[in-house]
Tab-separated table of C-alpha atoms (C1' of nucleotides) and ligand atoms in Angstrom:
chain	number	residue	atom	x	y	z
A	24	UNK	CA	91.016	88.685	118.096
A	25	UNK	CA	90.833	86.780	114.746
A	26	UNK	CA	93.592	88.002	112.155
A	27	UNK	CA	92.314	90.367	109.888
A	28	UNK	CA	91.179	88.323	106.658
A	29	UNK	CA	87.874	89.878	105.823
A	30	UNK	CA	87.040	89.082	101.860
A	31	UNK	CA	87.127	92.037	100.021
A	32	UNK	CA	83.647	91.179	97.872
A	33	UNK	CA	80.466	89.411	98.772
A	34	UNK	CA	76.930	90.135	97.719
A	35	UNK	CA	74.990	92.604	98.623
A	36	UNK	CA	72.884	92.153	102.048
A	37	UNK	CA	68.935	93.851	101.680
A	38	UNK	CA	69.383	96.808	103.670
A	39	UNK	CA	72.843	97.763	102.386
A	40	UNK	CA	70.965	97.969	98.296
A	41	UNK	CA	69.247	100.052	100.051
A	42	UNK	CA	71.885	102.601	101.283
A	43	UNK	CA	73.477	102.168	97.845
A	44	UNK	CA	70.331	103.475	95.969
A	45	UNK	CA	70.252	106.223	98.528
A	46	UNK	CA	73.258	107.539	96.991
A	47	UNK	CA	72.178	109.908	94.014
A	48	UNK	CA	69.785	111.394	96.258
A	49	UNK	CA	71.963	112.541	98.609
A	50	UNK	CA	74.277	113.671	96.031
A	51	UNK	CA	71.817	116.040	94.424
A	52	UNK	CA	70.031	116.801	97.683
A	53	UNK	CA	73.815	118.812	98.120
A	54	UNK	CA	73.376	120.765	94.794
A	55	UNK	CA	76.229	117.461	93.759
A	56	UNK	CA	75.513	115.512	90.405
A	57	UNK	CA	75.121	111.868	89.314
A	58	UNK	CA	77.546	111.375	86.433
A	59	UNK	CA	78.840	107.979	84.904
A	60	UNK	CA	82.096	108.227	86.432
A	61	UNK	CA	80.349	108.304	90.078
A	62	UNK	CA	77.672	105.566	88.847
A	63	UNK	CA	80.600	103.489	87.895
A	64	UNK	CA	82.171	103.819	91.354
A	65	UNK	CA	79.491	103.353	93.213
A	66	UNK	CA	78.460	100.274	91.629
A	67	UNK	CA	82.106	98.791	92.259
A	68	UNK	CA	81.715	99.853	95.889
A	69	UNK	CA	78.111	98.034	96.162
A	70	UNK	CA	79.684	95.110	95.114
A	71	UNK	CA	82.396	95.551	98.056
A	72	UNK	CA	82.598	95.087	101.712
A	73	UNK	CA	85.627	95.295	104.104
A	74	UNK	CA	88.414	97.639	103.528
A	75	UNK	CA	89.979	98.276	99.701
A	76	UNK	CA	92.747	100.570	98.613
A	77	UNK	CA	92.127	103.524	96.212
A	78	UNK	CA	94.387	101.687	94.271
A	79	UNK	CA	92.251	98.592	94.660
A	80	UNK	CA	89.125	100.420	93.059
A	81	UNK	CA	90.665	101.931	89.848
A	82	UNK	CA	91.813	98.676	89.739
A	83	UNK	CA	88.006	97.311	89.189
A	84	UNK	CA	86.514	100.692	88.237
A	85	UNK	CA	88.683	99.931	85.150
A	86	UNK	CA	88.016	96.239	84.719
A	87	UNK	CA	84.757	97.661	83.741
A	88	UNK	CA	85.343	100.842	82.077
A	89	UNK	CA	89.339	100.964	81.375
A	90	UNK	CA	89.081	104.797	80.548
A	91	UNK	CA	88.474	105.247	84.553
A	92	UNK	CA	91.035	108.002	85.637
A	93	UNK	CA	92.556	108.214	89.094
A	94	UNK	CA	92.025	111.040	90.246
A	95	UNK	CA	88.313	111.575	89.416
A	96	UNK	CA	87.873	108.365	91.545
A	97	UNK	CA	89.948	110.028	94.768
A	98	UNK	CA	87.752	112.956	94.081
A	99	UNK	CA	84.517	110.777	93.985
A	100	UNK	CA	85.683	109.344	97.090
A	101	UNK	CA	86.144	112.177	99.045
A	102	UNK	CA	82.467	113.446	98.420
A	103	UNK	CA	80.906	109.691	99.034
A	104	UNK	CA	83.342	109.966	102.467
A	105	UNK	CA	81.957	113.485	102.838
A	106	UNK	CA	78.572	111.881	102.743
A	107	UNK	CA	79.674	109.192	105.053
A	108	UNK	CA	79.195	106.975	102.519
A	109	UNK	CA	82.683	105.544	103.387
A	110	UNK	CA	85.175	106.099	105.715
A	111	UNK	CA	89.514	105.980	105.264
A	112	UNK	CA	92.268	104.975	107.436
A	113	UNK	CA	95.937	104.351	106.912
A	114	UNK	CA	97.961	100.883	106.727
A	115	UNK	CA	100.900	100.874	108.891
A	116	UNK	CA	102.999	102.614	106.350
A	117	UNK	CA	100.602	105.241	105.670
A	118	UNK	CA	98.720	104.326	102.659
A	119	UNK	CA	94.983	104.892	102.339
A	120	UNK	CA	92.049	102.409	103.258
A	121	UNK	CA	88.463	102.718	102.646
A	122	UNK	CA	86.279	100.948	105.059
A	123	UNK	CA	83.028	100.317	102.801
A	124	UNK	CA	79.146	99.563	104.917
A	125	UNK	CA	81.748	98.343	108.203
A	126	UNK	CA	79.250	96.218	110.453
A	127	UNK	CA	80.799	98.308	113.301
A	128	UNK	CA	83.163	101.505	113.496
A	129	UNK	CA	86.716	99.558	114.162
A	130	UNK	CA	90.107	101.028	114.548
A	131	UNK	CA	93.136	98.619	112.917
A	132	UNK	CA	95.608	96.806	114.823
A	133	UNK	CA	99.240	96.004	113.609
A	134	UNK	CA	101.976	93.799	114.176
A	135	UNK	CA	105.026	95.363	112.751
A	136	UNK	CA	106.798	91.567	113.195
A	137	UNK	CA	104.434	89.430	111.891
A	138	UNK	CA	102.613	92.024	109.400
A	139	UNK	CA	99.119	90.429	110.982
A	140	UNK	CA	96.420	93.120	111.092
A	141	UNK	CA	93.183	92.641	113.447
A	142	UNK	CA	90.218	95.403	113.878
A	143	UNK	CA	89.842	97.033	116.951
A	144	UNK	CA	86.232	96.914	117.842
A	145	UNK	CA	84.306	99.978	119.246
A	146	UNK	CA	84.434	98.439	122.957
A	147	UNK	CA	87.591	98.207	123.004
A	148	UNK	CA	88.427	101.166	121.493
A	149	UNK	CA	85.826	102.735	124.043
A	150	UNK	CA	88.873	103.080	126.512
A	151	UNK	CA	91.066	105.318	124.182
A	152	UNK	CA	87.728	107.099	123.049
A	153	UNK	CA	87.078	108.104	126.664
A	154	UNK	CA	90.412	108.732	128.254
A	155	UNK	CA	90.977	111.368	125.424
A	156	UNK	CA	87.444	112.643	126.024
A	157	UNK	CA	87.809	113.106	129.520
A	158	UNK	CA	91.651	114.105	129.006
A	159	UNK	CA	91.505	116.957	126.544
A	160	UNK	CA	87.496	116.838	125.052
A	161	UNK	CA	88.676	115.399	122.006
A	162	UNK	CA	86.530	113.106	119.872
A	163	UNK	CA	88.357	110.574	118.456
A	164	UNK	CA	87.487	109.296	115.100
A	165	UNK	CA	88.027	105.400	115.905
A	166	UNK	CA	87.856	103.912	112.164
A	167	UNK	CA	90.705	106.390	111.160
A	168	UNK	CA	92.866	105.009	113.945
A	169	UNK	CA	95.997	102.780	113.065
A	170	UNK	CA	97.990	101.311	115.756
A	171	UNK	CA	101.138	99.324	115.086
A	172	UNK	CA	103.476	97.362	117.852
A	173	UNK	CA	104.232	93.775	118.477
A	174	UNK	CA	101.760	90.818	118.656
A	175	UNK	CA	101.643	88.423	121.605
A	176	UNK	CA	103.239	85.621	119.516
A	177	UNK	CA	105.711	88.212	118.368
A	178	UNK	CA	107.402	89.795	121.714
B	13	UNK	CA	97.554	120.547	125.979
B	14	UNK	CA	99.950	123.249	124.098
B	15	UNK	CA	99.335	123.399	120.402
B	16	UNK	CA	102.463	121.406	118.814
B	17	UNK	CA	104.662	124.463	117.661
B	18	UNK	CA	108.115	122.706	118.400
B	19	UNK	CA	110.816	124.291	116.783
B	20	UNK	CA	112.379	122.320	113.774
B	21	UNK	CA	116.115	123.127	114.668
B	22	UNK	CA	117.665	124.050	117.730
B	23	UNK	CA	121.133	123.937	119.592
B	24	UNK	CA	122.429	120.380	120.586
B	25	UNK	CA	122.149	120.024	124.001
B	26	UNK	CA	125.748	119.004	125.979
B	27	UNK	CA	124.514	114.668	125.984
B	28	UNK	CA	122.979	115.015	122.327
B	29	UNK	CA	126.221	115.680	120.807
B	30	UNK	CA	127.656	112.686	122.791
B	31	UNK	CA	124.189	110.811	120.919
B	32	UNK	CA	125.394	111.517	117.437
B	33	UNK	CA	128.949	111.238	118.425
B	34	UNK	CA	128.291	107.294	118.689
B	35	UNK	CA	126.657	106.550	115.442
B	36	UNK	CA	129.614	105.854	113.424
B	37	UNK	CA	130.649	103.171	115.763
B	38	UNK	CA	127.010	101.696	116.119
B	39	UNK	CA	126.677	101.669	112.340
B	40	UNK	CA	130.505	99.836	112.102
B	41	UNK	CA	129.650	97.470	115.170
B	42	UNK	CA	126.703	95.971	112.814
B	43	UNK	CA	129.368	95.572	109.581
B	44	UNK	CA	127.865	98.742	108.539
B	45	UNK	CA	129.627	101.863	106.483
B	46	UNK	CA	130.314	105.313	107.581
B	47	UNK	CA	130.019	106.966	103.873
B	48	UNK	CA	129.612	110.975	103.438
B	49	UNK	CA	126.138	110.693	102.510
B	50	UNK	CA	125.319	108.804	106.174
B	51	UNK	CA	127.461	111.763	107.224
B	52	UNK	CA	125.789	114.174	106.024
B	53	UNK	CA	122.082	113.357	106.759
B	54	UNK	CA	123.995	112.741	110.545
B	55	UNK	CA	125.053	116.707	110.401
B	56	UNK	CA	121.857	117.569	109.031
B	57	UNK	CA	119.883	115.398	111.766
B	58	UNK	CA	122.020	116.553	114.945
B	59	UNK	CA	120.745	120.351	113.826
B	60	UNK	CA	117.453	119.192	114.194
B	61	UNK	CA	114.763	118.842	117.168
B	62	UNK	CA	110.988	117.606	116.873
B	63	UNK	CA	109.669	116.318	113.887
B	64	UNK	CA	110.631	116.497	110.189
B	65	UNK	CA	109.348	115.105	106.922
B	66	UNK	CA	111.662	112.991	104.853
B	67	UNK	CA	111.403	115.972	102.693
B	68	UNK	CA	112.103	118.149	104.806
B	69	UNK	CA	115.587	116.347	105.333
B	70	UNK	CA	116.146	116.080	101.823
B	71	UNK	CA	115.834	119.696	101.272
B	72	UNK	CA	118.505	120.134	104.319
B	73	UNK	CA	120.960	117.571	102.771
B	74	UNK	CA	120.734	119.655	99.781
B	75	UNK	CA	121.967	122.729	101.105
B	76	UNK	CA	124.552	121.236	102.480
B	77	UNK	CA	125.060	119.222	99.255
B	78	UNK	CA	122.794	119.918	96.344
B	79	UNK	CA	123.828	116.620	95.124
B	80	UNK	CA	121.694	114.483	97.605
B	81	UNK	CA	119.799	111.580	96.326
B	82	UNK	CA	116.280	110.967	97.541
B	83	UNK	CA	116.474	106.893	98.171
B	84	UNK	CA	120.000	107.371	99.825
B	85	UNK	CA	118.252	109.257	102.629
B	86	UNK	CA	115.465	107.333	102.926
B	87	UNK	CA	117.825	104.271	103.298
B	88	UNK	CA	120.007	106.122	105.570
B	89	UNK	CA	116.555	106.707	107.760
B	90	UNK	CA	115.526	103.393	107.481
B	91	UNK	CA	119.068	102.225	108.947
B	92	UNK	CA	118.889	105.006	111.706
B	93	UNK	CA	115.677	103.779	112.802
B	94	UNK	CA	116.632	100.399	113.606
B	95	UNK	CA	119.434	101.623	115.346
B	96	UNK	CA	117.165	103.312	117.536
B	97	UNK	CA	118.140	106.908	116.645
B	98	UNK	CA	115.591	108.034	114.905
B	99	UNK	CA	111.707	106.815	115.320
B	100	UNK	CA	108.968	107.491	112.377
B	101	UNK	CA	105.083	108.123	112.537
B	102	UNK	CA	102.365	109.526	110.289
B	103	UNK	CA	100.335	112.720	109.578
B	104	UNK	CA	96.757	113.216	109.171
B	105	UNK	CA	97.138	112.471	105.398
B	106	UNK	CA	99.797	109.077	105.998
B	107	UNK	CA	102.691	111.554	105.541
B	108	UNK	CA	106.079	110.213	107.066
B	109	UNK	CA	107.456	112.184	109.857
B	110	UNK	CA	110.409	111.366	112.070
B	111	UNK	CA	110.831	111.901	115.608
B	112	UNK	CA	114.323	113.137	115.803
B	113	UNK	CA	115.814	112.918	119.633
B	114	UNK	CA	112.273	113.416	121.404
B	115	UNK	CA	112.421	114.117	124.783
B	116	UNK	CA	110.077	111.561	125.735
B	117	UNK	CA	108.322	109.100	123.657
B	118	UNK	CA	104.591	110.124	122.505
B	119	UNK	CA	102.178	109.889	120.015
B	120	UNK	CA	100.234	112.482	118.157
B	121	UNK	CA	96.550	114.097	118.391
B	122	UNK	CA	95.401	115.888	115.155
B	123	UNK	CA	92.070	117.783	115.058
B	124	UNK	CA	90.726	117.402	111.355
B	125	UNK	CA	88.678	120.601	111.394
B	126	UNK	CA	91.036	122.833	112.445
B	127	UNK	CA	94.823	121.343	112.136
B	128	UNK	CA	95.598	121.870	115.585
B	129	UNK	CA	98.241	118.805	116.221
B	130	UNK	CA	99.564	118.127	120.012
B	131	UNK	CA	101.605	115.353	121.680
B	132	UNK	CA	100.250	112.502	123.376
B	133	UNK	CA	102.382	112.409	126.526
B	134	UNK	CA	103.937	108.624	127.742
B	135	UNK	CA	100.956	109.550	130.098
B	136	UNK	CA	98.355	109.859	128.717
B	137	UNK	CA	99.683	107.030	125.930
B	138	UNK	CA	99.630	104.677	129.039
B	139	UNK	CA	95.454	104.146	129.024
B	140	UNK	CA	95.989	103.221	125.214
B	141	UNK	CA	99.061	101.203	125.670
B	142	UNK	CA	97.748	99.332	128.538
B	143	UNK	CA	94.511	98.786	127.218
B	144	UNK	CA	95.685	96.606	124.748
B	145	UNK	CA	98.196	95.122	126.462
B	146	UNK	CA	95.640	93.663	129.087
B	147	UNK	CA	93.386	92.670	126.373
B	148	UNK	CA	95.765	91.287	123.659
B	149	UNK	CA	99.103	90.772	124.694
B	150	UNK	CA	99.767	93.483	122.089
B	151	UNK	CA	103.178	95.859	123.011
B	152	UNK	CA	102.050	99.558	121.147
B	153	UNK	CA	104.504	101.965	119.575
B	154	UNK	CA	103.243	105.000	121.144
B	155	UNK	CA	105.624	106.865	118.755
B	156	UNK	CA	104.127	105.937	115.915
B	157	UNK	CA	100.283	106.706	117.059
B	158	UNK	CA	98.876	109.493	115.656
B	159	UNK	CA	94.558	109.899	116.372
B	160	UNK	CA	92.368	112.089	114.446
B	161	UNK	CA	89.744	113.798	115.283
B	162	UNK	CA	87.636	117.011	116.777
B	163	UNK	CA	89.862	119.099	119.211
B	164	UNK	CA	87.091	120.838	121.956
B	165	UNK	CA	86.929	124.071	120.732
B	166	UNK	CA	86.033	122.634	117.195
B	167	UNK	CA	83.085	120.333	118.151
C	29	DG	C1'	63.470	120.395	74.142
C	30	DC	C1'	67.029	124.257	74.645
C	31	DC	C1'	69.897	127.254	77.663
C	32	DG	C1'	72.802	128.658	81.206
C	33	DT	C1'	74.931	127.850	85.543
C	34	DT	C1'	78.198	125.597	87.859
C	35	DG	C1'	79.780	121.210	89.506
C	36	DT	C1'	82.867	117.608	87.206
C	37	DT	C1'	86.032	115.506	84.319
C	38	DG	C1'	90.322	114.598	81.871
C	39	DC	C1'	94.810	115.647	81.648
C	40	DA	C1'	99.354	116.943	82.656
C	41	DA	C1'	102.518	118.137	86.016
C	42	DC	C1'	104.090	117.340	90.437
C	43	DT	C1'	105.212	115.346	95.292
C	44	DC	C1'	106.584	111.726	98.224
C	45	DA	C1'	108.350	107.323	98.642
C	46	DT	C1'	110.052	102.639	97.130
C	47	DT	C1'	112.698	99.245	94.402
C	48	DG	C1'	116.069	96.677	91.243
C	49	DC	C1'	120.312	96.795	89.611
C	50	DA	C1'	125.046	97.773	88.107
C	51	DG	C1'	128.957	100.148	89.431
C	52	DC	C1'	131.373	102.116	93.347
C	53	DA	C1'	134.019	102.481	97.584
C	54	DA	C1'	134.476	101.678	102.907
C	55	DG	C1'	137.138	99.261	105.549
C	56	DC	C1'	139.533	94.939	106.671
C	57	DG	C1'	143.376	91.721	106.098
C	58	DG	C1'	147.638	91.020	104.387
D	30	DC	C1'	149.954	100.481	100.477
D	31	DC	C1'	147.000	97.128	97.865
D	32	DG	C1'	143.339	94.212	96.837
D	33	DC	C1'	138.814	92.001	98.089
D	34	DT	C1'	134.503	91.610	99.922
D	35	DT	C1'	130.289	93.314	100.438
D	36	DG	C1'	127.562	97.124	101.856
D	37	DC	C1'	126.112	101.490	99.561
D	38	DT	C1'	125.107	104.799	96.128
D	39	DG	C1'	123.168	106.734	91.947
D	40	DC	C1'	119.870	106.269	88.720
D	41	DA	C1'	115.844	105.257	86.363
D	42	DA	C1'	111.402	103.357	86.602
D	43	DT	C1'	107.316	102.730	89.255
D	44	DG	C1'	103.401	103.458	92.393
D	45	DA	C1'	100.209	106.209	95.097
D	46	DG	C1'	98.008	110.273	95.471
D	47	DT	C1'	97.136	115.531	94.724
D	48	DT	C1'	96.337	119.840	92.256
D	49	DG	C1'	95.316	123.569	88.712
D	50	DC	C1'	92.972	124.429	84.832
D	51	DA	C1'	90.253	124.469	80.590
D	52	DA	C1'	86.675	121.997	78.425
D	53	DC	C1'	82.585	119.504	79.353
D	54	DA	C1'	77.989	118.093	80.775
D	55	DA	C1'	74.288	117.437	84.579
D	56	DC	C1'	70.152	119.253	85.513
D	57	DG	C1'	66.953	123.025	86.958
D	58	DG	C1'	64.487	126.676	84.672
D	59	DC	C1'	62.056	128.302	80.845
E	217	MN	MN1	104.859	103.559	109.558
E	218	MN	MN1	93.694	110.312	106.818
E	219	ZN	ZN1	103.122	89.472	115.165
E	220	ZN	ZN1	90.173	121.880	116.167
DNA sequence: GCCGTTGTTGCAACTCATTGCAGCAAGCGG
DNA sequence: CCGCTTGCTGCAATGAGTTGCAACAACGGC
């Protein structure tokens, strides 16, 4: 229930490098390839936790390479999300989010008043997880869930 | 639990027209202006049931008027939807879509494998709604919920 | 180390949506 | 009917993201 102000970098924990160095292999364990452009990315995203914008990482995929082009990073996305390497959601007005190494999957919260965000952890996202289940046997995919309303300090 | 196949236009029902009767005089009880653009998007709107893209409405404006600017209609929307007449949420992929004159308020299920979309009835909304209401205080806008995921048959 | 296959990149064009601003006009008051 | 105020429109620029395609290069095989 704390507002939503996770900081976009820190260093890297043991275990995560670990995950991170994991990543050509899996690439070319798919028949995929290991080029500079997806080095480049990858090493921004090691250096990341949290949640980022596409936008966010051109941003710092060209700090250290300004020739970095857009859409070869959305496309280097997708596969490292196809990998589940990282996972997307939407802001309240629909943009993308990348949730890089989450701690937990988490849904976002939204107050459409206030514009404060908080996660919505996987216990308490348990309850829409299972009434949709048991409702219709859908699985929900929790970290791609957005919900926006009014706060308590808001109403 | 039926796929979501709504029909984009349809007939005004008898209290609809009555609906979109009333907006000139809620826009002019707020000091706002009835121009022919507002009117137009209106006409367009009132021939319309279910959910459209701001695109979508564009394109229908220009028919009508091939004239039609893009940020006029999104304004106009905009000013709808605090009125109340209109309500927006989001595809799969963040996309706008507006829920024109629903017949009840709900939310929307996507399944990511196969595209099937369907409603999420006030219902069945009422675990999620409540749910956070009891643990945050937090007031949900089922309208603009839309959860992603794997539909049964795709699992 | 060279070659060929095929996954990737760069690029340009395009879609959807938003914003700042100057000129325009709806609607009110006289 | 006229003029003023102020909300609205048109436009151009911008931002985010996607797509088709031809040239390129990773990397497994020889
Ligand atoms: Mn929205
Ligand atoms: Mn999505
Ligand atoms: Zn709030
Ligand atoms: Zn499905």
């Amino acid at each position: 229930m704390q507002p939503d102000g996770s900081p976009p970098r820190s260093e890297s924990r043991a275990d995560d490098v670990a995950a991170w160095e994991s990543v050509r292999d899996r690439l070319r364990a798919r028949g995929l390839r290991w080029t500079p452009q997806r080095r480049a990315l990858v090493a921004v995203l090691s250096q990341t936790r949290g949640h980022v914008t596409g936008a966010d990482l051109i941003e710092r995929c060209r700090e250290q390479d300004p020739s970095t082009i857009p859409s070869t990073v959305y496309r280097t996305l997708d596969v490292l999300e196809d990998l589940g390497i990282v996972r997307h959601g939407h802001g309240p007005d629909g943009r993308e989010e990348y949730h890089v190494l989450p701690d937990a999957e988490h849904g976002h919260l939204h107050c459409r008043a206030c514009g404060a965000a908080w996660e919505i952890t996987k216990d308490e996202g348990a309850t829409i997880v299972a009434s949709l289940e048991a409702a219709r046997g859908f699985a929900v995919d929790l970290s791609h869930v957005t919900i926006v309303g009014r706060c308590r300090s808001c109403r």
